[in-house]
């Protein structure tokens, strides 16, 4: 079956945008490394309201730390299960040091931990579906910080910096864990010219709504600066 895409340039698209209700959890907007990230996201939400009439409502999503723990246990256990035949064959030394360290952490998880994580996954899905009774799209910063510098040593031996990884992944965990559609849209830059993104999370099968909204955000957002090394994957 051929994919079906929304007609992004039509009047109907503008009418749909005007009726959209966006859900914003303020705790996520303040849980960032720099205010530059949250400020850029706030600006685009204001522009959406001014230009298209979208409404932003405050929402609450409980058990965020539990969700992050469930995500680590779920993804870690599934990763370990995939790699375990290779580890049993004595090929652990073929992995980089950072991967080996993560594998050692994942090996500490018990079957009971994985079962508990799946129970949490179901509960987190319930919380999100309750929110979607009030709003059409949940908005968050894509990452809690802009791209960090990669130290030279990391290029040689790898790196496990879980604090930085946490800032980079803290908002993308929900759609990854419970399987909701999501898209990231560039909405500005920090003082060093690094890109900042806004994440849009939709209810199941709401990809068309996300694409319509993302298309208009691209029109409103500042023009993105092309990096020195750039590969156009669409050509």
PDB file of C-alpha atoms in Angstrom:
ATOM      1  CA  UNK A   1       0.000   0.000   0.000  1.00  0.00           C
ATOM      2  CA  UNK A   2       1.382   3.405  -0.978  1.00  0.00           C
ATOM      3  CA  UNK A   3       1.952   5.789   1.940  1.00  0.00           C
ATOM      4  CA  UNK A   4      -0.634   8.561   2.363  1.00  0.00           C
ATOM      5  CA  UNK A   5       0.734  12.012   3.221  1.00  0.00           C
ATOM      6  CA  UNK A   6      -1.294  15.077   4.281  1.00  0.00           C
ATOM      7  CA  UNK A   7      -1.570  17.987   1.832  1.00  0.00           C
ATOM      8  CA  UNK A   8       0.531  20.479   3.785  1.00  0.00           C
ATOM      9  CA  UNK A   9      -0.151  23.570   1.675  1.00  0.00           C
ATOM     10  CA  UNK A  10      -3.962  23.547   1.675  1.00  0.00           C
ATOM     11  CA  UNK A  11      -6.496  25.775   3.463  1.00  0.00           C
ATOM     12  CA  UNK A  12      -7.774  22.696   5.290  1.00  0.00           C
ATOM     13  CA  UNK A  13      -4.332  22.345   6.821  1.00  0.00           C
ATOM     14  CA  UNK A  14      -4.595  25.843   8.315  1.00  0.00           C
ATOM     15  CA  UNK A  15      -8.056  25.055   9.680  1.00  0.00           C
ATOM     16  CA  UNK A  16      -6.719  21.916  11.357  1.00  0.00           C
ATOM     17  CA  UNK A  17      -3.874  23.856  12.964  1.00  0.00           C
ATOM     18  CA  UNK A  18      -6.243  26.458  14.391  1.00  0.00           C
ATOM     19  CA  UNK A  19      -8.173  23.766  16.243  1.00  0.00           C
ATOM     20  CA  UNK A  20      -5.119  22.042  17.728  1.00  0.00           C
ATOM     21  CA  UNK A  21      -4.591  21.897  21.478  1.00  0.00           C
ATOM     22  CA  UNK A  22      -0.945  21.483  22.515  1.00  0.00           C
ATOM     23  CA  UNK A  23      -0.013  19.985  25.866  1.00  0.00           C
ATOM     24  CA  UNK A  24       2.994  21.440  27.673  1.00  0.00           C
ATOM     25  CA  UNK A  25       4.403  19.972  30.883  1.00  0.00           C
ATOM     26  CA  UNK A  26       6.280  22.939  32.378  1.00  0.00           C
ATOM     27  CA  UNK A  27       8.523  20.672  34.462  1.00  0.00           C
ATOM     28  CA  UNK A  28      10.030  19.383  31.207  1.00  0.00           C
ATOM     29  CA  UNK A  29      10.670  22.887  29.896  1.00  0.00           C
ATOM     30  CA  UNK A  30      12.616  23.813  33.039  1.00  0.00           C
ATOM     31  CA  UNK A  31      14.478  20.488  33.227  1.00  0.00           C
ATOM     32  CA  UNK A  32      17.127  21.618  30.727  1.00  0.00           C
ATOM     33  CA  UNK A  33      20.847  22.344  30.852  1.00  0.00           C
ATOM     34  CA  UNK A  34      20.412  25.881  29.509  1.00  0.00           C
ATOM     35  CA  UNK A  35      17.472  28.302  29.289  1.00  0.00           C
ATOM     36  CA  UNK A  36      18.410  28.841  25.641  1.00  0.00           C
ATOM     37  CA  UNK A  37      16.745  25.493  24.908  1.00  0.00           C
ATOM     38  CA  UNK A  38      13.465  26.225  26.694  1.00  0.00           C
ATOM     39  CA  UNK A  39      13.344  29.851  25.491  1.00  0.00           C
ATOM     40  CA  UNK A  40      13.583  28.801  21.823  1.00  0.00           C
ATOM     41  CA  UNK A  41      10.787  26.272  22.319  1.00  0.00           C
ATOM     42  CA  UNK A  42       8.596  28.790  24.148  1.00  0.00           C
ATOM     43  CA  UNK A  43       9.050  31.345  21.335  1.00  0.00           C
ATOM     44  CA  UNK A  44       7.808  28.958  18.683  1.00  0.00           C
ATOM     45  CA  UNK A  45       4.738  28.044  20.768  1.00  0.00           C
ATOM     46  CA  UNK A  46       3.901  31.747  21.053  1.00  0.00           C
ATOM     47  CA  UNK A  47       4.322  32.167  17.282  1.00  0.00           C
ATOM     48  CA  UNK A  48       2.021  29.205  16.622  1.00  0.00           C
ATOM     49  CA  UNK A  49      -0.663  30.788  18.794  1.00  0.00           C
ATOM     50  CA  UNK A  50      -0.253  34.219  17.178  1.00  0.00           C
ATOM     51  CA  UNK A  51      -0.199  32.958  13.580  1.00  0.00           C
ATOM     52  CA  UNK A  52      -2.567  29.966  13.605  1.00  0.00           C
ATOM     53  CA  UNK A  53      -4.551  30.170  16.826  1.00  0.00           C
ATOM     54  CA  UNK A  54      -3.210  26.993  18.420  1.00  0.00           C
ATOM     55  CA  UNK A  55      -3.843  26.736  22.151  1.00  0.00           C
ATOM     56  CA  UNK A  56      -1.312  25.484  24.685  1.00  0.00           C
ATOM     57  CA  UNK A  57      -2.552  23.827  27.857  1.00  0.00           C
ATOM     58  CA  UNK A  58      -0.636  22.805  30.960  1.00  0.00           C
ATOM     59  CA  UNK A  59      -0.540  19.026  31.471  1.00  0.00           C
ATOM     60  CA  UNK A  60       0.951  16.722  34.090  1.00  0.00           C
ATOM     61  CA  UNK A  61       2.714  13.443  33.350  1.00  0.00           C
ATOM     62  CA  UNK A  62       3.537  11.534  36.546  1.00  0.00           C
ATOM     63  CA  UNK A  63       6.266   8.990  37.297  1.00  0.00           C
ATOM     64  CA  UNK A  64       8.853  10.417  34.915  1.00  0.00           C
ATOM     65  CA  UNK A  65      11.824   9.042  36.850  1.00  0.00           C
ATOM     66  CA  UNK A  66      10.167   5.630  36.993  1.00  0.00           C
ATOM     67  CA  UNK A  67       9.627   5.868  33.238  1.00  0.00           C
ATOM     68  CA  UNK A  68      13.330   6.529  32.680  1.00  0.00           C
ATOM     69  CA  UNK A  69      14.258   3.540  34.836  1.00  0.00           C
ATOM     70  CA  UNK A  70      11.811   1.328  32.928  1.00  0.00           C
ATOM     71  CA  UNK A  71      13.318   2.517  29.662  1.00  0.00           C
ATOM     72  CA  UNK A  72      16.882   1.653  30.730  1.00  0.00           C
ATOM     73  CA  UNK A  73      15.841  -1.807  31.948  1.00  0.00           C
ATOM     74  CA  UNK A  74      13.744  -2.545  28.837  1.00  0.00           C
ATOM     75  CA  UNK A  75      16.215  -1.341  26.208  1.00  0.00           C
ATOM     76  CA  UNK A  76      19.228  -2.640  28.125  1.00  0.00           C
ATOM     77  CA  UNK A  77      17.745  -6.119  28.579  1.00  0.00           C
ATOM     78  CA  UNK A  78      16.701  -6.350  24.918  1.00  0.00           C
ATOM     79  CA  UNK A  79      20.109  -5.128  23.739  1.00  0.00           C
ATOM     80  CA  UNK A  80      21.877  -7.681  25.933  1.00  0.00           C
ATOM     81  CA  UNK A  81      19.620 -10.464  24.665  1.00  0.00           C
ATOM     82  CA  UNK A  82      20.498  -9.562  21.087  1.00  0.00           C
ATOM     83  CA  UNK A  83      24.250  -9.492  21.759  1.00  0.00           C
ATOM     84  CA  UNK A  84      24.401 -12.397  24.197  1.00  0.00           C
ATOM     85  CA  UNK A  85      25.228 -15.113  21.601  1.00  0.00           C
ATOM     86  CA  UNK A  86      28.266 -13.068  20.544  1.00  0.00           C
ATOM     87  CA  UNK A  87      29.336 -12.564  24.164  1.00  0.00           C
ATOM     88  CA  UNK A  88      29.063 -16.308  24.802  1.00  0.00           C
ATOM     89  CA  UNK A  89      31.358 -16.912  21.839  1.00  0.00           C
ATOM     90  CA  UNK A  90      34.064 -14.867  23.557  1.00  0.00           C
ATOM     91  CA  UNK A  91      33.726 -11.847  21.289  1.00  0.00           C
ATOM     92  CA  UNK A  92      33.291  -9.325  24.111  1.00  0.00           C
ATOM     93  CA  UNK A  93      36.740  -7.844  23.387  1.00  0.00           C
ATOM     94  CA  UNK A  94      35.506  -6.830  19.920  1.00  0.00           C
ATOM     95  CA  UNK A  95      33.216  -4.310  21.586  1.00  0.00           C
ATOM     96  CA  UNK A  96      34.449  -0.840  22.510  1.00  0.00           C
ATOM     97  CA  UNK A  97      35.108  -0.090  26.174  1.00  0.00           C
ATOM     98  CA  UNK A  98      31.993   2.060  26.562  1.00  0.00           C
ATOM     99  CA  UNK A  99      29.765  -0.681  25.136  1.00  0.00           C
ATOM    100  CA  UNK A 100      31.367  -3.279  27.425  1.00  0.00           C
ATOM    101  CA  UNK A 101      30.698  -1.067  30.430  1.00  0.00           C
ATOM    102  CA  UNK A 102      27.039  -0.714  29.459  1.00  0.00           C
ATOM    103  CA  UNK A 103      26.748  -4.458  28.878  1.00  0.00           C
ATOM    104  CA  UNK A 104      28.098  -5.082  32.386  1.00  0.00           C
ATOM    105  CA  UNK A 105      25.381  -2.804  33.761  1.00  0.00           C
ATOM    106  CA  UNK A 106      22.681  -4.543  31.729  1.00  0.00           C
ATOM    107  CA  UNK A 107      23.847  -7.961  32.963  1.00  0.00           C
ATOM    108  CA  UNK A 108      22.914  -6.900  36.505  1.00  0.00           C
ATOM    109  CA  UNK A 109      19.212  -6.697  35.573  1.00  0.00           C
ATOM    110  CA  UNK A 110      16.996  -9.576  36.681  1.00  0.00           C
ATOM    111  CA  UNK A 111      14.015 -11.102  34.888  1.00  0.00           C
ATOM    112  CA  UNK A 112      11.852  -9.609  37.634  1.00  0.00           C
ATOM    113  CA  UNK A 113      13.247  -6.146  36.784  1.00  0.00           C
ATOM    114  CA  UNK A 114      12.225  -6.599  33.152  1.00  0.00           C
ATOM    115  CA  UNK A 115       8.696  -7.727  34.101  1.00  0.00           C
ATOM    116  CA  UNK A 116       8.336  -4.738  36.438  1.00  0.00           C
ATOM    117  CA  UNK A 117       9.531  -2.425  33.650  1.00  0.00           C
ATOM    118  CA  UNK A 118       6.809  -3.746  31.325  1.00  0.00           C
ATOM    119  CA  UNK A 119       4.174  -3.090  33.998  1.00  0.00           C
ATOM    120  CA  UNK A 120       5.488   0.464  34.244  1.00  0.00           C
ATOM    121  CA  UNK A 121       5.434   0.772  30.460  1.00  0.00           C
ATOM    122  CA  UNK A 122       1.717  -0.053  30.465  1.00  0.00           C
ATOM    123  CA  UNK A 123       1.043   2.460  33.237  1.00  0.00           C
ATOM    124  CA  UNK A 124       3.005   5.209  31.443  1.00  0.00           C
ATOM    125  CA  UNK A 125       0.955   4.533  28.307  1.00  0.00           C
ATOM    126  CA  UNK A 126      -2.232   4.954  30.375  1.00  0.00           C
ATOM    127  CA  UNK A 127      -1.032   8.335  31.683  1.00  0.00           C
ATOM    128  CA  UNK A 128      -0.275   9.549  28.150  1.00  0.00           C
ATOM    129  CA  UNK A 129      -3.599   8.373  26.752  1.00  0.00           C
ATOM    130  CA  UNK A 130      -5.388  10.227  29.561  1.00  0.00           C
ATOM    131  CA  UNK A 131      -3.514  13.395  28.550  1.00  0.00           C
ATOM    132  CA  UNK A 132      -4.559  12.868  24.914  1.00  0.00           C
ATOM    133  CA  UNK A 133      -8.193  13.168  26.036  1.00  0.00           C
ATOM    134  CA  UNK A 134      -7.378  16.837  26.758  1.00  0.00           C
ATOM    135  CA  UNK A 135      -4.850  17.736  24.017  1.00  0.00           C
ATOM    136  CA  UNK A 136      -3.911  16.671  20.499  1.00  0.00           C
ATOM    137  CA  UNK A 137      -0.122  16.946  20.691  1.00  0.00           C
ATOM    138  CA  UNK A 138       2.389  16.927  23.550  1.00  0.00           C
ATOM    139  CA  UNK A 139       5.285  19.363  23.054  1.00  0.00           C
ATOM    140  CA  UNK A 140       8.716  19.110  24.692  1.00  0.00           C
ATOM    141  CA  UNK A 141      12.270  20.215  23.943  1.00  0.00           C
ATOM    142  CA  UNK A 142      13.870  17.501  21.819  1.00  0.00           C
ATOM    143  CA  UNK A 143      16.960  17.381  24.024  1.00  0.00           C
ATOM    144  CA  UNK A 144      17.808  18.940  27.361  1.00  0.00           C
ATOM    145  CA  UNK A 145      20.972  20.499  25.953  1.00  0.00           C
ATOM    146  CA  UNK A 146      22.565  21.297  22.607  1.00  0.00           C
ATOM    147  CA  UNK A 147      25.245  19.045  21.120  1.00  0.00           C
ATOM    148  CA  UNK A 148      28.121  18.575  23.591  1.00  0.00           C
ATOM    149  CA  UNK A 149      31.763  18.611  22.610  1.00  0.00           C
ATOM    150  CA  UNK A 150      33.287  15.215  21.909  1.00  0.00           C
ATOM    151  CA  UNK A 151      36.645  14.901  23.715  1.00  0.00           C
ATOM    152  CA  UNK A 152      39.519  13.537  21.598  1.00  0.00           C
ATOM    153  CA  UNK A 153      39.850  10.517  23.888  1.00  0.00           C
ATOM    154  CA  UNK A 154      36.287   9.460  23.020  1.00  0.00           C
ATOM    155  CA  UNK A 155      37.212   9.145  19.362  1.00  0.00           C
ATOM    156  CA  UNK A 156      39.857   6.631  20.338  1.00  0.00           C
ATOM    157  CA  UNK A 157      38.395   4.542  23.161  1.00  0.00           C
ATOM    158  CA  UNK A 158      34.719   5.542  23.317  1.00  0.00           C
ATOM    159  CA  UNK A 159      32.917   7.285  26.144  1.00  0.00           C
ATOM    160  CA  UNK A 160      30.286   6.524  28.775  1.00  0.00           C
ATOM    161  CA  UNK A 161      28.971   9.808  30.104  1.00  0.00           C
ATOM    162  CA  UNK A 162      25.584   8.897  31.519  1.00  0.00           C
ATOM    163  CA  UNK A 163      24.886  12.390  32.870  1.00  0.00           C
ATOM    164  CA  UNK A 164      25.242  13.940  29.409  1.00  0.00           C
ATOM    165  CA  UNK A 165      23.343  11.063  27.828  1.00  0.00           C
ATOM    166  CA  UNK A 166      20.544  11.709  30.294  1.00  0.00           C
ATOM    167  CA  UNK A 167      20.292  15.359  29.222  1.00  0.00           C
ATOM    168  CA  UNK A 168      20.258  14.340  25.569  1.00  0.00           C
ATOM    169  CA  UNK A 169      17.634  11.599  25.919  1.00  0.00           C
ATOM    170  CA  UNK A 170      15.375  12.714  28.788  1.00  0.00           C
ATOM    171  CA  UNK A 171      12.483  13.866  26.541  1.00  0.00           C
ATOM    172  CA  UNK A 172      12.648  11.268  23.755  1.00  0.00           C
ATOM    173  CA  UNK A 173      12.276   8.358  26.175  1.00  0.00           C
ATOM    174  CA  UNK A 174       8.462   8.451  26.340  1.00  0.00           C
ATOM    175  CA  UNK A 175       7.708   7.871  22.635  1.00  0.00           C
ATOM    176  CA  UNK A 176      10.570   5.363  22.417  1.00  0.00           C
ATOM    177  CA  UNK A 177       9.324   3.359  25.400  1.00  0.00           C
ATOM    178  CA  UNK A 178       5.592   3.301  24.632  1.00  0.00           C
ATOM    179  CA  UNK A 179       5.671   3.532  20.836  1.00  0.00           C
ATOM    180  CA  UNK A 180       3.986   6.869  20.198  1.00  0.00           C
ATOM    181  CA  UNK A 181       4.664   8.776  16.953  1.00  0.00           C
ATOM    182  CA  UNK A 182       6.975  11.758  17.406  1.00  0.00           C
ATOM    183  CA  UNK A 183       8.936  14.222  15.296  1.00  0.00           C
ATOM    184  CA  UNK A 184      11.662  16.763  16.059  1.00  0.00           C
ATOM    185  CA  UNK A 185      11.647  20.167  14.365  1.00  0.00           C
ATOM    186  CA  UNK A 186      14.543  22.697  14.481  1.00  0.00           C
ATOM    187  CA  UNK A 187      13.379  25.922  16.161  1.00  0.00           C
ATOM    188  CA  UNK A 188      16.549  27.959  16.702  1.00  0.00           C
ATOM    189  CA  UNK A 189      20.169  27.996  17.829  1.00  0.00           C
ATOM    190  CA  UNK A 190      22.106  28.585  21.015  1.00  0.00           C
ATOM    191  CA  UNK A 191      24.793  31.272  21.396  1.00  0.00           C
ATOM    192  CA  UNK A 192      27.328  28.943  19.739  1.00  0.00           C
ATOM    193  CA  UNK A 193      25.113  28.379  16.704  1.00  0.00           C
ATOM    194  CA  UNK A 194      24.146  24.819  17.676  1.00  0.00           C
ATOM    195  CA  UNK A 195      20.596  23.740  16.730  1.00  0.00           C
ATOM    196  CA  UNK A 196      17.709  23.476  19.196  1.00  0.00           C
ATOM    197  CA  UNK A 197      14.722  21.252  18.493  1.00  0.00           C
ATOM    198  CA  UNK A 198      11.089  21.020  19.561  1.00  0.00           C
ATOM    199  CA  UNK A 199       9.616  17.520  19.860  1.00  0.00           C
ATOM    200  CA  UNK A 200       5.994  16.835  18.949  1.00  0.00           C
ATOM    201  CA  UNK A 201       4.424  13.659  20.377  1.00  0.00           C
ATOM    202  CA  UNK A 202       1.078  12.449  19.035  1.00  0.00           C
ATOM    203  CA  UNK A 203      -1.507   9.843  19.934  1.00  0.00           C
ATOM    204  CA  UNK A 204      -1.297   6.503  18.068  1.00  0.00           C
ATOM    205  CA  UNK A 205      -1.746   6.864  14.281  1.00  0.00           C
ATOM    206  CA  UNK A 206      -1.625  10.677  14.440  1.00  0.00           C
ATOM    207  CA  UNK A 207       1.355  11.054  12.116  1.00  0.00           C
ATOM    208  CA  UNK A 208      -0.583  13.310   9.718  1.00  0.00           C
ATOM    209  CA  UNK A 209      -1.291  15.805  12.505  1.00  0.00           C
ATOM    210  CA  UNK A 210       2.372  15.859  13.508  1.00  0.00           C
ATOM    211  CA  UNK A 211       3.503  16.418   9.913  1.00  0.00           C
ATOM    212  CA  UNK A 212       1.052  19.302   9.437  1.00  0.00           C
ATOM    213  CA  UNK A 213       2.214  20.995  12.628  1.00  0.00           C
ATOM    214  CA  UNK A 214       5.902  20.349  11.936  1.00  0.00           C
ATOM    215  CA  UNK A 215       5.546  21.837   8.444  1.00  0.00           C
ATOM    216  CA  UNK A 216       4.243  25.140   9.815  1.00  0.00           C
ATOM    217  CA  UNK A 217       6.862  25.250  12.561  1.00  0.00           C
ATOM    218  CA  UNK A 218       9.552  24.943   9.877  1.00  0.00           C
ATOM    219  CA  UNK A 219       8.065  28.016   8.169  1.00  0.00           C
ATOM    220  CA  UNK A 220       8.050  30.032  11.398  1.00  0.00           C
ATOM    221  CA  UNK A 221      11.415  28.991  12.801  1.00  0.00           C
ATOM    222  CA  UNK A 222      14.700  30.791  12.009  1.00  0.00           C
ATOM    223  CA  UNK A 223      16.535  29.474   8.980  1.00  0.00           C
ATOM    224  CA  UNK A 224      18.846  26.655   9.950  1.00  0.00           C
ATOM    225  CA  UNK A 225      22.587  27.136   9.627  1.00  0.00           C
ATOM    226  CA  UNK A 226      24.133  24.478   7.432  1.00  0.00           C
ATOM    227  CA  UNK A 227      27.189  22.816   9.033  1.00  0.00           C
ATOM    228  CA  UNK A 228      30.574  22.883   7.306  1.00  0.00           C
ATOM    229  CA  UNK A 229      30.266  19.181   6.480  1.00  0.00           C
ATOM    230  CA  UNK A 230      26.781  18.488   5.096  1.00  0.00           C
ATOM    231  CA  UNK A 231      25.280  15.504   3.279  1.00  0.00           C
ATOM    232  CA  UNK A 232      21.841  15.879   1.709  1.00  0.00           C
ATOM    233  CA  UNK A 233      20.289  12.465   2.307  1.00  0.00           C
ATOM    234  CA  UNK A 234      17.323  13.307   0.053  1.00  0.00           C
ATOM    235  CA  UNK A 235      19.476  13.622  -3.083  1.00  0.00           C
TER     236      UNK A 235
END
